[in-house]
Short mmCIF file of C-alpha atoms in Angstrom, two decimals:
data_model
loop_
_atom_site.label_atom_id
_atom_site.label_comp_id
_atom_site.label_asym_id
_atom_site.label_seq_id
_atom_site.Cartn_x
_atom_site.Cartn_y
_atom_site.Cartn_z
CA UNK Y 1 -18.81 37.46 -166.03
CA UNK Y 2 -18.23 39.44 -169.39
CA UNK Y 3 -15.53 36.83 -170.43
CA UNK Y 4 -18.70 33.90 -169.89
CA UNK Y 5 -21.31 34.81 -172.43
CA UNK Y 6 -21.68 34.53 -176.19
CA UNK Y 7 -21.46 37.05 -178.63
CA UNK Y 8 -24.96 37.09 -179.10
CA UNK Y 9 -25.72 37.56 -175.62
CA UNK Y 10 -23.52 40.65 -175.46
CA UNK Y 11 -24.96 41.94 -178.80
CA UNK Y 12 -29.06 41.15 -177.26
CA UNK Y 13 -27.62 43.01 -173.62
CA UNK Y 14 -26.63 46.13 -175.49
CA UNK Y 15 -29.83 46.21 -176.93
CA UNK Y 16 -32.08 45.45 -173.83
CA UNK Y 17 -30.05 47.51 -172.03
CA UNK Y 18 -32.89 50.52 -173.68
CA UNK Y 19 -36.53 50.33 -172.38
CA UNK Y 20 -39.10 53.45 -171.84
CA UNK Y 21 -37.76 54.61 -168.79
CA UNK Y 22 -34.36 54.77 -170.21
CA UNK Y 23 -34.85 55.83 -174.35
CA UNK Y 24 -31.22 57.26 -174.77
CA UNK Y 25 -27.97 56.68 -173.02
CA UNK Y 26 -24.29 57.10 -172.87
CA UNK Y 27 -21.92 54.61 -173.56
CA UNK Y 28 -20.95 54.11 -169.66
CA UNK Y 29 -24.93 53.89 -169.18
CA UNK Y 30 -24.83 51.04 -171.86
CA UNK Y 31 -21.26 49.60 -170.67
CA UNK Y 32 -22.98 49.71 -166.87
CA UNK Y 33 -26.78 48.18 -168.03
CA UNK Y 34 -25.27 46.02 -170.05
CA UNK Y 35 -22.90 44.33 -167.77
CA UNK Y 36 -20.14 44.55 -170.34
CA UNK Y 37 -16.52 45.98 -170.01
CA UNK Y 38 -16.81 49.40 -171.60
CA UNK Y 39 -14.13 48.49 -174.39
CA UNK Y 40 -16.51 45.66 -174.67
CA UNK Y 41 -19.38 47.84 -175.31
CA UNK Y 42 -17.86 50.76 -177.08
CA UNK Y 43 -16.86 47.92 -179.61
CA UNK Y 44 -20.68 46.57 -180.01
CA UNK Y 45 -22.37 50.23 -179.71
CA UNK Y 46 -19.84 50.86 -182.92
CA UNK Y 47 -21.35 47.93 -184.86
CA UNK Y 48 -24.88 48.26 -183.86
CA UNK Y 49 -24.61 52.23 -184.90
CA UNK Y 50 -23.23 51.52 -188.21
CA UNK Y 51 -25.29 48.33 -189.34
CA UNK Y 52 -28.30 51.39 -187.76
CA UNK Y 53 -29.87 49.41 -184.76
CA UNK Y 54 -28.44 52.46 -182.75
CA UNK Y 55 -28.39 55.83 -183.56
CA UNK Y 56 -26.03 58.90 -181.53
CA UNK Y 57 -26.85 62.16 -181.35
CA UNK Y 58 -25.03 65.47 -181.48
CA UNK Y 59 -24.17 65.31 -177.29
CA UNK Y 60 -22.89 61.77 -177.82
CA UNK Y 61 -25.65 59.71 -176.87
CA UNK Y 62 -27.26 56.59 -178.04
CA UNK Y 63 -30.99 56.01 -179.04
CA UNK Y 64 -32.74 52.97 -180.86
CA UNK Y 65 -32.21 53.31 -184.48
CA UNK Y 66 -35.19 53.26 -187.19
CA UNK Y 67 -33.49 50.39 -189.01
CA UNK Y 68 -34.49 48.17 -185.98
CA UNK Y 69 -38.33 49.40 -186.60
CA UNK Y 70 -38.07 48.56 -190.19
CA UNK Y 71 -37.15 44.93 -188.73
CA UNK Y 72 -39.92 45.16 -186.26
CA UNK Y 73 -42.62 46.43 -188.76
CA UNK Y 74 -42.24 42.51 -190.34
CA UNK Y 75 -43.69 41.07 -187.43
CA UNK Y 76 -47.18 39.64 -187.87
CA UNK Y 77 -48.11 40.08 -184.45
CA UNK Y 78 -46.64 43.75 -184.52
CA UNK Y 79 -47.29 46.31 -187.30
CA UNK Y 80 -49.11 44.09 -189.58
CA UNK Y 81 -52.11 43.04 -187.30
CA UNK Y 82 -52.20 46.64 -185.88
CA UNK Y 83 -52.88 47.84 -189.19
CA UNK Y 84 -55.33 45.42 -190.42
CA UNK Y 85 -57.32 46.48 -186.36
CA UNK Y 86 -56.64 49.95 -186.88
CA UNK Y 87 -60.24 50.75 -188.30
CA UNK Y 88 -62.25 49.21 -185.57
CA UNK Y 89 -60.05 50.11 -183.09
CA UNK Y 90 -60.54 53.93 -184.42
CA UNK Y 91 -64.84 52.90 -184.59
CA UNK Y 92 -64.58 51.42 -180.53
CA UNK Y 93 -62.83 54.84 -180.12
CA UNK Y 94 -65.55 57.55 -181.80
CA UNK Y 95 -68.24 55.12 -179.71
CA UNK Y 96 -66.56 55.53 -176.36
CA UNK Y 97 -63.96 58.24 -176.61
CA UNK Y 98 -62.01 56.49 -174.01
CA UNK Y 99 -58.75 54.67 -174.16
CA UNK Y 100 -58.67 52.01 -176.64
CA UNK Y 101 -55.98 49.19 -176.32
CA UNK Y 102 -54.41 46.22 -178.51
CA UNK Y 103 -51.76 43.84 -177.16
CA UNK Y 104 -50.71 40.63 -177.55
CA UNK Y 105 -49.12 37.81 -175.35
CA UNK Y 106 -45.46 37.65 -175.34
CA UNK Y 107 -44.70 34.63 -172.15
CA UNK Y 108 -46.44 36.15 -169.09
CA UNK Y 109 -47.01 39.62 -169.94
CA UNK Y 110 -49.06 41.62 -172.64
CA UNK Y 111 -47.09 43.93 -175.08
CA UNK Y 112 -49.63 46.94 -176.34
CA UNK Y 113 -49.11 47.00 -180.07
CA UNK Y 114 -51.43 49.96 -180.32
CA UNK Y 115 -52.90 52.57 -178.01
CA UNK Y 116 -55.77 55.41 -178.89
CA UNK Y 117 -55.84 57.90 -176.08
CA UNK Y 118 -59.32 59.46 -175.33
CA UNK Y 119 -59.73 62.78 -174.81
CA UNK Y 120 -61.24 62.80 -171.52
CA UNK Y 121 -60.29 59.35 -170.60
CA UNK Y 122 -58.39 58.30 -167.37
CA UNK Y 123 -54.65 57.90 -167.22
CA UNK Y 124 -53.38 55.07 -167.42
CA UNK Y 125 -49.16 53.42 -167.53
CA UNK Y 126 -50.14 51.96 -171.02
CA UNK Y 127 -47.64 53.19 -174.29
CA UNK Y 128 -46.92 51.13 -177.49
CA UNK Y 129 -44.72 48.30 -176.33
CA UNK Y 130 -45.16 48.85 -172.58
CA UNK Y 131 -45.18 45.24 -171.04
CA UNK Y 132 -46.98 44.54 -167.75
CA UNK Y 133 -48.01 40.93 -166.11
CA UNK Y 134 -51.31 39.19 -167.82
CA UNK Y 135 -53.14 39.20 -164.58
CA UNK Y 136 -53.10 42.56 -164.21
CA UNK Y 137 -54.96 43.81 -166.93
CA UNK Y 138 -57.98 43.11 -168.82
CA UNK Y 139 -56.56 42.37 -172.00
CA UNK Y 140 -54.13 40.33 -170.32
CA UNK Y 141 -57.02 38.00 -168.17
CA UNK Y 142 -58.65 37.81 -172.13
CA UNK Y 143 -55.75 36.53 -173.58
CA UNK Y 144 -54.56 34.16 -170.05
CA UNK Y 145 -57.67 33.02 -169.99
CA UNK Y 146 -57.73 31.32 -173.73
CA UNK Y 147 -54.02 30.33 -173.19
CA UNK Y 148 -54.63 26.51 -172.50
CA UNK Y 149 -54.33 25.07 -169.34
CA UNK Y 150 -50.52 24.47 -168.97
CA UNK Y 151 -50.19 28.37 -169.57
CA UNK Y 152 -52.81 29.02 -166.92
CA UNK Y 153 -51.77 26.84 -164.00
CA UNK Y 154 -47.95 27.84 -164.47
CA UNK Y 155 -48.85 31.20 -164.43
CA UNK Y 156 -50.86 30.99 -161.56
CA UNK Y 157 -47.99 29.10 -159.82
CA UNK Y 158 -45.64 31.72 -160.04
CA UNK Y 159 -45.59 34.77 -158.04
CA UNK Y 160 -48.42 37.43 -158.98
CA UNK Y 161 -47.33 41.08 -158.70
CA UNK Y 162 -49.47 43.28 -156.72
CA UNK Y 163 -49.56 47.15 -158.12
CA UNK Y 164 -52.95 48.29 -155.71
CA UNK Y 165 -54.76 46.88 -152.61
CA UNK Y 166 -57.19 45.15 -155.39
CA UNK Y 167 -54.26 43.35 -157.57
CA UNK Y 168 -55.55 40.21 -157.39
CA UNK Y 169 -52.76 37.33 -156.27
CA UNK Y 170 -54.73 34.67 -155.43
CA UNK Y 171 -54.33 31.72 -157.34
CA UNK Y 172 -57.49 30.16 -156.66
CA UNK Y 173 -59.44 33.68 -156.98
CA UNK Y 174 -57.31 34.15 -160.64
CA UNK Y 175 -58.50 30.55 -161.43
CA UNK Y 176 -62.45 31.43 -161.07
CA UNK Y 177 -61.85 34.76 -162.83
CA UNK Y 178 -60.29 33.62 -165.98
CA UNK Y 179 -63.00 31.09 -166.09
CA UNK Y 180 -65.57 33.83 -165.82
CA UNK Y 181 -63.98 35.19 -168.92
CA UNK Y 182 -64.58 31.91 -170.99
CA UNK Y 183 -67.83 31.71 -169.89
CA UNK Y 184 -68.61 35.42 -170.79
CA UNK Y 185 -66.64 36.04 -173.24
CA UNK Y 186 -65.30 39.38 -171.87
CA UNK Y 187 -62.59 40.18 -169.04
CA UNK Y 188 -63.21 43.16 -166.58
CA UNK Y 189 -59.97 44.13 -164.75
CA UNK Y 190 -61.41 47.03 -162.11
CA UNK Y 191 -58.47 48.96 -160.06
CA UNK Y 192 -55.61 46.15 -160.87
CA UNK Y 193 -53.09 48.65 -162.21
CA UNK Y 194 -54.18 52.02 -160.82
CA UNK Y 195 -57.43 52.60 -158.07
CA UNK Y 196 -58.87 54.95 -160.63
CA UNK Y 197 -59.11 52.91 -163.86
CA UNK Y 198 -61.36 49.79 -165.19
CA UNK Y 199 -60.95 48.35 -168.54
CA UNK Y 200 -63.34 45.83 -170.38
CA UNK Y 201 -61.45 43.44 -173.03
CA UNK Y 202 -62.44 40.70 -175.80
CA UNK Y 203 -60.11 38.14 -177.34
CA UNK Y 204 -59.28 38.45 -181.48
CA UNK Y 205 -58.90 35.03 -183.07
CA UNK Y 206 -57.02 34.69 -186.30
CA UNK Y 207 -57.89 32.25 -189.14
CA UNK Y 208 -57.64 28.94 -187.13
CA UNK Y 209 -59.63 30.13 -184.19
CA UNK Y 210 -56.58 30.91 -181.71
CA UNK Y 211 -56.82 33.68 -179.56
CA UNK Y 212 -53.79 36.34 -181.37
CA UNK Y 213 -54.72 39.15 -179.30
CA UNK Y 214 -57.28 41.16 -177.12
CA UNK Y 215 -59.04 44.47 -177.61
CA UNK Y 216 -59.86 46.94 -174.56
CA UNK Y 217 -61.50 50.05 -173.76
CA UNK Y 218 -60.13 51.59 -170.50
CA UNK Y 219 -62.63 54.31 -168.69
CA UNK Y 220 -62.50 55.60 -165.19
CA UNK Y 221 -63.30 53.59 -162.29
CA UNK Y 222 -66.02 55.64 -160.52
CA UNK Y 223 -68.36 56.11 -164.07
CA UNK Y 224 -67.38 52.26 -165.33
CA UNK Y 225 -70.63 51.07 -167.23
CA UNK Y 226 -69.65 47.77 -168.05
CA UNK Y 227 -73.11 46.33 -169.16
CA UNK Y 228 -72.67 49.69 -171.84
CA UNK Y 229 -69.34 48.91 -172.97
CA UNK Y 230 -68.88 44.95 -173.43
CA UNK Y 231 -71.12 45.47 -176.84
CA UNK Y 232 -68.92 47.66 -178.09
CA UNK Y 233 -65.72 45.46 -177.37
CA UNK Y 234 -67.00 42.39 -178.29
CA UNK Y 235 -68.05 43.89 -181.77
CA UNK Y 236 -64.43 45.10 -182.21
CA UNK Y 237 -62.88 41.92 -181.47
CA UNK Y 238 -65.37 40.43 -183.86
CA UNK Y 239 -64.04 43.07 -186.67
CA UNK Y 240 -60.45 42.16 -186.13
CA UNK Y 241 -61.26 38.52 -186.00
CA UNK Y 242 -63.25 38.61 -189.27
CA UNK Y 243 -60.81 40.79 -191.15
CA UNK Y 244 -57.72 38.20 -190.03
CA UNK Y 245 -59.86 35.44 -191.77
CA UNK Y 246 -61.69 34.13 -189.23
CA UNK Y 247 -65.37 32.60 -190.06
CA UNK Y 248 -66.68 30.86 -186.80
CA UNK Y 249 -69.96 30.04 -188.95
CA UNK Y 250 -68.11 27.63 -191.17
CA UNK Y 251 -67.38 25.70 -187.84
CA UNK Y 252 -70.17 25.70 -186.66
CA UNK Y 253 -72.42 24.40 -189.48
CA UNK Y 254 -72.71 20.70 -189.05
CA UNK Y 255 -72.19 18.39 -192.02
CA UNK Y 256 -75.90 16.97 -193.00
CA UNK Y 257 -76.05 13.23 -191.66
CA UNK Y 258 -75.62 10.61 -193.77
CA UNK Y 259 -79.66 9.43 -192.95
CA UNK Y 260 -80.80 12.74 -194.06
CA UNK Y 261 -79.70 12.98 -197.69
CA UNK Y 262 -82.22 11.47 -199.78
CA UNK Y 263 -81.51 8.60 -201.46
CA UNK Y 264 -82.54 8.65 -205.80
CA UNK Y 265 -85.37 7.34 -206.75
CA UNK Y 266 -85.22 3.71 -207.93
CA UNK Y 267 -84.94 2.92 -211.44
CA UNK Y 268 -87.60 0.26 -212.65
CA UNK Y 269 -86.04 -2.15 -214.71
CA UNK Y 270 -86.15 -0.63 -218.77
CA UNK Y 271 -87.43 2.55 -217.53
CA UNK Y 272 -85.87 5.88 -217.89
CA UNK Y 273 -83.50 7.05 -216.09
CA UNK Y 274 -84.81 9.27 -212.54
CA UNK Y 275 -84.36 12.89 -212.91
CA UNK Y 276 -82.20 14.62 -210.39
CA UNK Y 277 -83.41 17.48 -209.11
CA UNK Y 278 -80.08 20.49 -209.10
CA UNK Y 279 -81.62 23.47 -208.26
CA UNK Y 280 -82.17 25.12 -204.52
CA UNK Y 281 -84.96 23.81 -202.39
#
């Protein structure tokens, strides 16, 4: 019931109650997707519309307003990392001329934070901030797959949409997949969201080594060339990793051991003192 919910939640309802199959809408449309009494909602659409979250048109209806993507443009996993990816996402594009994809994790689905359509390329359900489940998708296995273990096992507890014959939504199946991913460092989703599509992915770390996001190139089914493309992704997701600040070669250089730093020379008693050697060997 209306009466049973905060404030808040009325204020957050109005506002969900707008997704990509439903950009603009009336008040009733609001009232009625928002679950809210329509004095109720005409009293919310009001405030929204003049703080600018909302925006209404000459015929009366309602559309997202630009002051909410000023607000959204501050997130770091939004505007800021797609502009710091933008240049090798642009350089995956002129090498493949297919789709190219970002997205991030947001719970159990991916949200693409930037999309660059090719000009021959297949079709595919994907816009900028089109959700869809992380099994699903190759940038979604990439970015399940270095989620931690917790992440994976609840996911793969829950139910796991089907969208073709070759969704996969077995657990066990899922399990050996995302682990095929880790090994290889690359996720190949073939025919998950549409029979016609396959897309290759690679994870993007940021500074601390924690997967942020995932990188894709999405080509058609029947002339997939994986072996061709995972180069190409993986140096992309190397780009966007580097340019975030992340250095895996200062990890990976092991600190000398203690036995292998030569000890000084010893000094005889009233001799001079050894001479220490500064310069490169």
């Amino acid at each position: 019931m209306t009466g049973a919910r905060s404030a808040p939640d009325r204020l957050l309802a109005v506002l969900a109650a707008f997704d990509h199959e439903h950009p603009a809408l009336s008040l009733t449309d609001i009232s009625r997707r928002a679950g809210l009494t329509l004095t109720t909602a005409h009293r919310l659409v009001g405030a929204l519309a003049e703080w600018g979250a909302l925006e209404r048109d000459a015929s009366g209806v309602y559309h997202i307003g630009l002051r909410l993507w000023e607000v959204a443009a501050l997130a770091p996993r939004g505007l800021a990392l797609r502009q710091v990816a933008l240049p090798y996402l642009e350089d995956l594009y002129e090498a493949t001329h297919e789709n190219v994809q970002l997205a991030v994790r947001d719970g159990a689905e991916v949200v693409y934070i930037e999309w660059l359509s090719g000009h021959s390329s297949v079709g595919v359900h994907i816009r900028v901030g089109a959700r869809w489940p992380l099994h699903a998708t190759g940038v979604g296995l990439a970015l399940l797959a270095h989620g931690g273990p917790e992440l994976q096992e609840r996911y793969c507890a829950g139910p796991l949409a089907s969208f073709t014959p070759y969704t996969v939504t077995d657990p066990a199946r899922l399990r050996r997949e995302l682990a095929e991913v880790r090994r290889t460092g690359v996720a190949v989703s073939s025919r998950q969201v549409t029979v016609d599509a396959l897309s290759v992915a690679a994870a993007v770390r940021g500074p601390d080594g924690d997967v942020v996001a995932a990188v894709s190139v999405v080509v058609p089914e029947s002339h997939s060339q994986v072996p061709a493309l995972t180069p190409a992704v993986r140096l992309a997701a190397r780009g966007i990793s580097r340019a975030l600040g992340w250095r895996p070669e200062d990890r990976q250089r092991p600190s000398p051991p203690a036995s292998a730093v030569p000890a000084p020379p010893a000094r005889e008693p009233g001799g001079p003192e050894p001479a220490v050697v500064t310069g490169r060997r």
